Amino acid sequence: MNNSSWRNQYPVLVTEAQTIGSIGVIRSLGRSGYPVHACSSEPDALGFMSNFAHVSAVCPSYRSPQFLPWLRNYIHSNGILAIIPSESMLLALRPAFSEFAHLLPMSQDESIVYRGLSKIDLFSSLLKGVDHSDIGSHLPSTIFVDHFESIPSINQLRQLGEPLFIKTDGLYSKNGERGIVYKATNAEKAH
């Protein structure tokens, strides 16, 4: 009996089929014998062309009110037993996380999953009860800014050293944007 034959009974939905990371997941799972359903809101997603994609599915944008109904229907109609999500998809699933948690290969605890997606929440939880005088030897200089605080001064930014990397937090996005990293060559540009 082929060792991978049991895997063909476990359809897996792999999201963001247009990304290099997801193409690797599609290939790996498909090569192992899982029926892979490659999904993307981009109809020309490269992962759709993979020989290891059992099915290619164009989904609505994660921002669309049609996304969650589409996902529910797709899972039911295709017997999906696991979802390999992206950060963007996890953000879209947040209002209904408990409904889909059993399909995700990660913690079923919503607070743990979303804390891991938030740079601010993750660092805050890691730094609780820690002697901050020793942090500099383990972490680069950092300033946390949320939308309720004022922006650091150019002088404060200069003290961090250059170049500066500004990381946005998709979890706290006002308009559903994903987290992005910007490189600023100096404090003035960062400001």
PDB file of C-alpha atoms in Angstrom:
ATOM      1  CA  MET A   1       0.000   0.000   0.000  1.00  0.00           C
ATOM      2  CA  ASN A   2       1.305   3.460  -0.910  1.00  0.00           C
ATOM      3  CA  ASN A   3       2.075   5.415   2.283  1.00  0.00           C
ATOM      4  CA  SER A   4       0.577   8.609   0.828  1.00  0.00           C
ATOM      5  CA  SER A   5      -2.714   6.984  -0.242  1.00  0.00           C
ATOM      6  CA  TRP A   6      -4.454   7.989   2.991  1.00  0.00           C
ATOM      7  CA  ARG A   7      -3.592  11.631   2.295  1.00  0.00           C
ATOM      8  CA  ASN A   8      -5.805  11.745  -0.791  1.00  0.00           C
ATOM      9  CA  GLN A   9      -8.775  11.664   1.599  1.00  0.00           C
ATOM     10  CA  TYR A  10      -7.822  15.078   3.092  1.00  0.00           C
ATOM     11  CA  PRO A  11      -8.561  18.023   0.756  1.00  0.00           C
ATOM     12  CA  VAL A  12      -6.571  21.111   1.737  1.00  0.00           C
ATOM     13  CA  LEU A  13      -7.312  24.722   0.771  1.00  0.00           C
ATOM     14  CA  VAL A  14      -4.109  26.729   0.227  1.00  0.00           C
ATOM     15  CA  THR A  15      -4.700  30.478   0.113  1.00  0.00           C
ATOM     16  CA  GLU A  16      -2.786  33.262  -1.666  1.00  0.00           C
ATOM     17  CA  ALA A  17      -1.877  31.007  -4.632  1.00  0.00           C
ATOM     18  CA  GLN A  18      -0.234  34.043  -6.243  1.00  0.00           C
ATOM     19  CA  THR A  19       2.606  34.122  -3.679  1.00  0.00           C
ATOM     20  CA  ILE A  20       5.904  32.254  -3.787  1.00  0.00           C
ATOM     21  CA  GLY A  21       5.346  30.857  -0.277  1.00  0.00           C
ATOM     22  CA  SER A  22       1.975  29.401  -1.195  1.00  0.00           C
ATOM     23  CA  ILE A  23       3.351  27.896  -4.390  1.00  0.00           C
ATOM     24  CA  GLY A  24       5.857  26.036  -2.198  1.00  0.00           C
ATOM     25  CA  VAL A  25       3.033  24.810   0.037  1.00  0.00           C
ATOM     26  CA  ILE A  26       0.957  23.732  -2.987  1.00  0.00           C
ATOM     27  CA  ARG A  27       3.904  21.758  -4.370  1.00  0.00           C
ATOM     28  CA  SER A  28       4.813  20.188  -1.031  1.00  0.00           C
ATOM     29  CA  LEU A  29       1.294  19.098  -0.084  1.00  0.00           C
ATOM     30  CA  GLY A  30       0.418  18.033  -3.629  1.00  0.00           C
ATOM     31  CA  ARG A  31       3.608  16.010  -3.978  1.00  0.00           C
ATOM     32  CA  SER A  32       2.748  14.298  -0.676  1.00  0.00           C
ATOM     33  CA  GLY A  33      -0.599  13.180  -2.069  1.00  0.00           C
ATOM     34  CA  TYR A  34      -3.050  15.720  -0.623  1.00  0.00           C
ATOM     35  CA  PRO A  35      -5.713  17.061  -3.015  1.00  0.00           C
ATOM     36  CA  VAL A  36      -4.754  20.742  -2.988  1.00  0.00           C
ATOM     37  CA  HIS A  37      -7.324  23.429  -3.699  1.00  0.00           C
ATOM     38  CA  ALA A  38      -5.308  26.512  -4.655  1.00  0.00           C
ATOM     39  CA  CYS A  39      -7.211  29.709  -3.967  1.00  0.00           C
ATOM     40  CA  SER A  40      -6.599  33.354  -4.825  1.00  0.00           C
ATOM     41  CA  SER A  41      -8.566  36.465  -5.666  1.00  0.00           C
ATOM     42  CA  GLU A  42      -6.189  36.907  -8.621  1.00  0.00           C
ATOM     43  CA  PRO A  43      -7.454  34.860 -11.597  1.00  0.00           C
ATOM     44  CA  ASP A  44      -3.953  34.530 -13.061  1.00  0.00           C
ATOM     45  CA  ALA A  45      -2.293  33.319  -9.830  1.00  0.00           C
ATOM     46  CA  LEU A  46       0.850  31.350 -10.621  1.00  0.00           C
ATOM     47  CA  GLY A  47      -0.129  28.609  -8.161  1.00  0.00           C
ATOM     48  CA  PHE A  48      -3.120  27.805 -10.377  1.00  0.00           C
ATOM     49  CA  MET A  49      -0.652  26.573 -13.010  1.00  0.00           C
ATOM     50  CA  SER A  50       1.029  24.099 -10.670  1.00  0.00           C
ATOM     51  CA  ASN A  51       0.748  20.427 -11.550  1.00  0.00           C
ATOM     52  CA  PHE A  52       0.214  19.881  -7.829  1.00  0.00           C
ATOM     53  CA  ALA A  53      -2.928  22.022  -7.619  1.00  0.00           C
ATOM     54  CA  HIS A  54      -5.832  19.592  -7.780  1.00  0.00           C
ATOM     55  CA  VAL A  55      -8.346  22.453  -8.125  1.00  0.00           C
ATOM     56  CA  SER A  56      -7.900  26.186  -8.726  1.00  0.00           C
ATOM     57  CA  ALA A  57     -10.477  28.503  -7.187  1.00  0.00           C
ATOM     58  CA  VAL A  58     -10.832  32.240  -7.660  1.00  0.00           C
ATOM     59  CA  CYS A  59     -12.256  33.715  -4.468  1.00  0.00           C
ATOM     60  CA  PRO A  60     -13.641  37.157  -3.688  1.00  0.00           C
ATOM     61  CA  SER A  61     -11.272  39.706  -2.186  1.00  0.00           C
ATOM     62  CA  TYR A  62     -10.859  39.286   1.567  1.00  0.00           C
ATOM     63  CA  ARG A  63     -12.320  42.782   1.980  1.00  0.00           C
ATOM     64  CA  SER A  64     -15.474  41.818   0.098  1.00  0.00           C
ATOM     65  CA  PRO A  65     -18.595  41.034   2.149  1.00  0.00           C
ATOM     66  CA  GLN A  66     -18.923  38.004  -0.153  1.00  0.00           C
ATOM     67  CA  PHE A  67     -15.690  36.385   1.039  1.00  0.00           C
ATOM     68  CA  LEU A  68     -16.916  34.596   4.189  1.00  0.00           C
ATOM     69  CA  PRO A  69     -20.097  33.244   2.500  1.00  0.00           C
ATOM     70  CA  TRP A  70     -17.946  32.084  -0.431  1.00  0.00           C
ATOM     71  CA  LEU A  71     -15.518  30.354   1.949  1.00  0.00           C
ATOM     72  CA  ARG A  72     -18.307  28.610   3.877  1.00  0.00           C
ATOM     73  CA  ASN A  73     -19.817  27.328   0.644  1.00  0.00           C
ATOM     74  CA  TYR A  74     -16.459  26.253  -0.796  1.00  0.00           C
ATOM     75  CA  ILE A  75     -15.509  24.288   2.315  1.00  0.00           C
ATOM     76  CA  HIS A  76     -18.892  22.552   2.405  1.00  0.00           C
ATOM     77  CA  SER A  77     -19.071  21.836  -1.346  1.00  0.00           C
ATOM     78  CA  ASN A  78     -15.514  20.491  -1.582  1.00  0.00           C
ATOM     79  CA  GLY A  79     -15.143  18.699   1.751  1.00  0.00           C
ATOM     80  CA  ILE A  80     -12.162  20.828   2.759  1.00  0.00           C
ATOM     81  CA  LEU A  81     -10.557  19.441   5.922  1.00  0.00           C
ATOM     82  CA  ALA A  82      -7.712  21.952   6.367  1.00  0.00           C
ATOM     83  CA  ILE A  83      -6.923  25.533   5.399  1.00  0.00           C
ATOM     84  CA  ILE A  84      -3.387  26.863   5.057  1.00  0.00           C
ATOM     85  CA  PRO A  85      -4.061  30.568   5.651  1.00  0.00           C
ATOM     86  CA  SER A  86      -2.074  33.702   5.006  1.00  0.00           C
ATOM     87  CA  GLU A  87      -1.923  36.639   7.396  1.00  0.00           C
ATOM     88  CA  SER A  88      -4.424  38.493   5.206  1.00  0.00           C
ATOM     89  CA  MET A  89      -6.852  35.591   5.293  1.00  0.00           C
ATOM     90  CA  LEU A  90      -6.542  35.264   9.063  1.00  0.00           C
ATOM     91  CA  LEU A  91      -7.437  38.942   9.353  1.00  0.00           C
ATOM     92  CA  ALA A  92     -10.488  38.332   7.132  1.00  0.00           C
ATOM     93  CA  LEU A  93     -11.488  35.320   9.275  1.00  0.00           C
ATOM     94  CA  ARG A  94     -11.262  37.216  12.553  1.00  0.00           C
ATOM     95  CA  PRO A  95     -15.016  37.967  12.869  1.00  0.00           C
ATOM     96  CA  ALA A  96     -15.742  34.238  12.442  1.00  0.00           C
ATOM     97  CA  PHE A  97     -12.510  32.683  13.755  1.00  0.00           C
ATOM     98  CA  SER A  98     -14.228  30.123  15.990  1.00  0.00           C
ATOM     99  CA  GLU A  99     -16.196  28.822  13.003  1.00  0.00           C
ATOM    100  CA  PHE A 100     -13.016  28.025  11.029  1.00  0.00           C
ATOM    101  CA  ALA A 101     -10.455  27.379  13.802  1.00  0.00           C
ATOM    102  CA  HIS A 102     -10.802  23.587  13.590  1.00  0.00           C
ATOM    103  CA  LEU A 103      -9.564  23.743   9.973  1.00  0.00           C
ATOM    104  CA  LEU A 104      -6.427  25.768  10.723  1.00  0.00           C
ATOM    105  CA  PRO A 105      -3.125  24.003  11.526  1.00  0.00           C
ATOM    106  CA  MET A 106      -2.368  26.270  14.481  1.00  0.00           C
ATOM    107  CA  SER A 107      -3.628  27.113  17.916  1.00  0.00           C
ATOM    108  CA  GLN A 108      -7.380  27.085  18.301  1.00  0.00           C
ATOM    109  CA  ASP A 109      -7.028  29.934  20.801  1.00  0.00           C
ATOM    110  CA  GLU A 110      -7.988  33.120  18.957  1.00  0.00           C
ATOM    111  CA  SER A 111      -6.046  35.368  21.332  1.00  0.00           C
ATOM    112  CA  ILE A 112      -2.807  33.447  20.695  1.00  0.00           C
ATOM    113  CA  VAL A 113      -3.233  33.455  16.903  1.00  0.00           C
ATOM    114  CA  TYR A 114      -3.952  37.170  16.635  1.00  0.00           C
ATOM    115  CA  ARG A 115      -1.349  38.167  19.222  1.00  0.00           C
ATOM    116  CA  GLY A 116       1.171  36.407  16.984  1.00  0.00           C
ATOM    117  CA  LEU A 117       0.039  38.527  14.021  1.00  0.00           C
ATOM    118  CA  SER A 118       0.434  41.816  15.868  1.00  0.00           C
ATOM    119  CA  LYS A 119       3.926  43.166  16.365  1.00  0.00           C
ATOM    120  CA  ILE A 120       2.689  45.445  19.137  1.00  0.00           C
ATOM    121  CA  ASP A 121       0.722  42.742  20.966  1.00  0.00           C
ATOM    122  CA  LEU A 122       3.507  40.163  20.607  1.00  0.00           C
ATOM    123  CA  PHE A 123       6.248  42.468  21.888  1.00  0.00           C
ATOM    124  CA  SER A 124       4.020  43.753  24.682  1.00  0.00           C
ATOM    125  CA  SER A 125       3.294  40.225  25.902  1.00  0.00           C
ATOM    126  CA  LEU A 126       6.953  39.161  25.596  1.00  0.00           C
ATOM    127  CA  LEU A 127       8.187  42.203  27.496  1.00  0.00           C
ATOM    128  CA  LYS A 128       5.773  41.926  30.448  1.00  0.00           C
ATOM    129  CA  GLY A 129       7.748  41.496  33.629  1.00  0.00           C
ATOM    130  CA  VAL A 130      11.102  41.720  31.827  1.00  0.00           C
ATOM    131  CA  ASP A 131      14.016  43.831  33.039  1.00  0.00           C
ATOM    132  CA  HIS A 132      14.130  46.395  30.228  1.00  0.00           C
ATOM    133  CA  SER A 133      17.736  47.406  30.940  1.00  0.00           C
ATOM    134  CA  ASP A 134      18.993  44.238  29.225  1.00  0.00           C
ATOM    135  CA  ILE A 135      16.697  44.347  26.184  1.00  0.00           C
ATOM    136  CA  GLY A 136      19.168  46.317  24.055  1.00  0.00           C
ATOM    137  CA  SER A 137      21.527  43.354  23.978  1.00  0.00           C
ATOM    138  CA  HIS A 138      18.799  41.155  22.477  1.00  0.00           C
ATOM    139  CA  LEU A 139      16.564  43.444  20.417  1.00  0.00           C
ATOM    140  CA  PRO A 140      17.176  46.435  18.174  1.00  0.00           C
ATOM    141  CA  SER A 141      16.089  49.818  19.506  1.00  0.00           C
ATOM    142  CA  THR A 142      12.350  50.127  19.024  1.00  0.00           C
ATOM    143  CA  ILE A 143       9.604  52.679  19.473  1.00  0.00           C
ATOM    144  CA  PHE A 144       5.976  51.554  19.447  1.00  0.00           C
ATOM    145  CA  VAL A 145       3.474  54.037  18.060  1.00  0.00           C
ATOM    146  CA  ASP A 146      -0.223  53.433  17.939  1.00  0.00           C
ATOM    147  CA  HIS A 147      -2.863  55.622  16.356  1.00  0.00           C
ATOM    148  CA  PHE A 148      -3.669  57.181  19.726  1.00  0.00           C
ATOM    149  CA  GLU A 149      -0.138  58.407  20.387  1.00  0.00           C
ATOM    150  CA  SER A 150       1.797  61.228  18.815  1.00  0.00           C
ATOM    151  CA  ILE A 151       4.485  60.484  16.271  1.00  0.00           C
ATOM    152  CA  PRO A 152       8.036  60.412  17.707  1.00  0.00           C
ATOM    153  CA  SER A 153      10.149  63.479  17.058  1.00  0.00           C
ATOM    154  CA  ILE A 154      12.938  63.446  14.488  1.00  0.00           C
ATOM    155  CA  ASN A 155      15.386  63.565  17.398  1.00  0.00           C
ATOM    156  CA  GLN A 156      13.853  60.444  18.983  1.00  0.00           C
ATOM    157  CA  LEU A 157      14.022  58.678  15.638  1.00  0.00           C
ATOM    158  CA  ARG A 158      17.677  59.653  15.114  1.00  0.00           C
ATOM    159  CA  GLN A 159      18.556  58.021  18.427  1.00  0.00           C
ATOM    160  CA  LEU A 160      17.436  54.675  17.005  1.00  0.00           C
ATOM    161  CA  GLY A 161      20.153  54.715  14.342  1.00  0.00           C
ATOM    162  CA  GLU A 162      19.791  54.585  10.578  1.00  0.00           C
ATOM    163  CA  PRO A 163      18.395  53.190   8.388  1.00  0.00           C
ATOM    164  CA  LEU A 164      15.040  52.960  10.125  1.00  0.00           C
ATOM    165  CA  PHE A 165      12.441  50.302   9.462  1.00  0.00           C
ATOM    166  CA  ILE A 166       8.798  51.182  10.001  1.00  0.00           C
ATOM    167  CA  LYS A 167       6.549  48.171  10.419  1.00  0.00           C
ATOM    168  CA  THR A 168       2.817  48.592  10.200  1.00  0.00           C
ATOM    169  CA  ASP A 169       0.493  46.246  12.029  1.00  0.00           C
ATOM    170  CA  GLY A 170      -2.239  44.732   9.847  1.00  0.00           C
ATOM    171  CA  LEU A 171      -4.171  43.644  12.912  1.00  0.00           C
ATOM    172  CA  TYR A 172      -4.843  47.266  13.817  1.00  0.00           C
ATOM    173  CA  SER A 173      -5.334  48.537  10.283  1.00  0.00           C
ATOM    174  CA  LYS A 174      -8.243  50.917   9.931  1.00  0.00           C
ATOM    175  CA  ASN A 175      -8.962  49.967   6.325  1.00  0.00           C
ATOM    176  CA  GLY A 176      -7.989  46.291   6.187  1.00  0.00           C
ATOM    177  CA  GLU A 177      -4.442  46.812   4.903  1.00  0.00           C
ATOM    178  CA  ARG A 178      -1.934  44.102   5.647  1.00  0.00           C
ATOM    179  CA  GLY A 179       1.232  44.733   7.640  1.00  0.00           C
ATOM    180  CA  ILE A 180       3.998  46.346   5.600  1.00  0.00           C
ATOM    181  CA  VAL A 181       7.645  47.200   6.261  1.00  0.00           C
ATOM    182  CA  TYR A 182       8.991  50.531   5.026  1.00  0.00           C
ATOM    183  CA  LYS A 183      12.712  51.352   4.947  1.00  0.00           C
ATOM    184  CA  ALA A 184      13.617  54.974   5.634  1.00  0.00           C
ATOM    185  CA  THR A 185      17.223  55.991   5.018  1.00  0.00           C
ATOM    186  CA  ASN A 186      17.132  58.697   7.690  1.00  0.00           C
ATOM    187  CA  ALA A 187      15.048  60.079  10.558  1.00  0.00           C
ATOM    188  CA  GLU A 188      13.533  62.857   8.441  1.00  0.00           C
ATOM    189  CA  LYS A 189      12.159  60.396   5.905  1.00  0.00           C
ATOM    190  CA  ALA A 190      10.902  58.125   8.663  1.00  0.00           C
ATOM    191  CA  HIS A 191       9.112  61.035  10.320  1.00  0.00           C
TER     192      HIS A 191
END
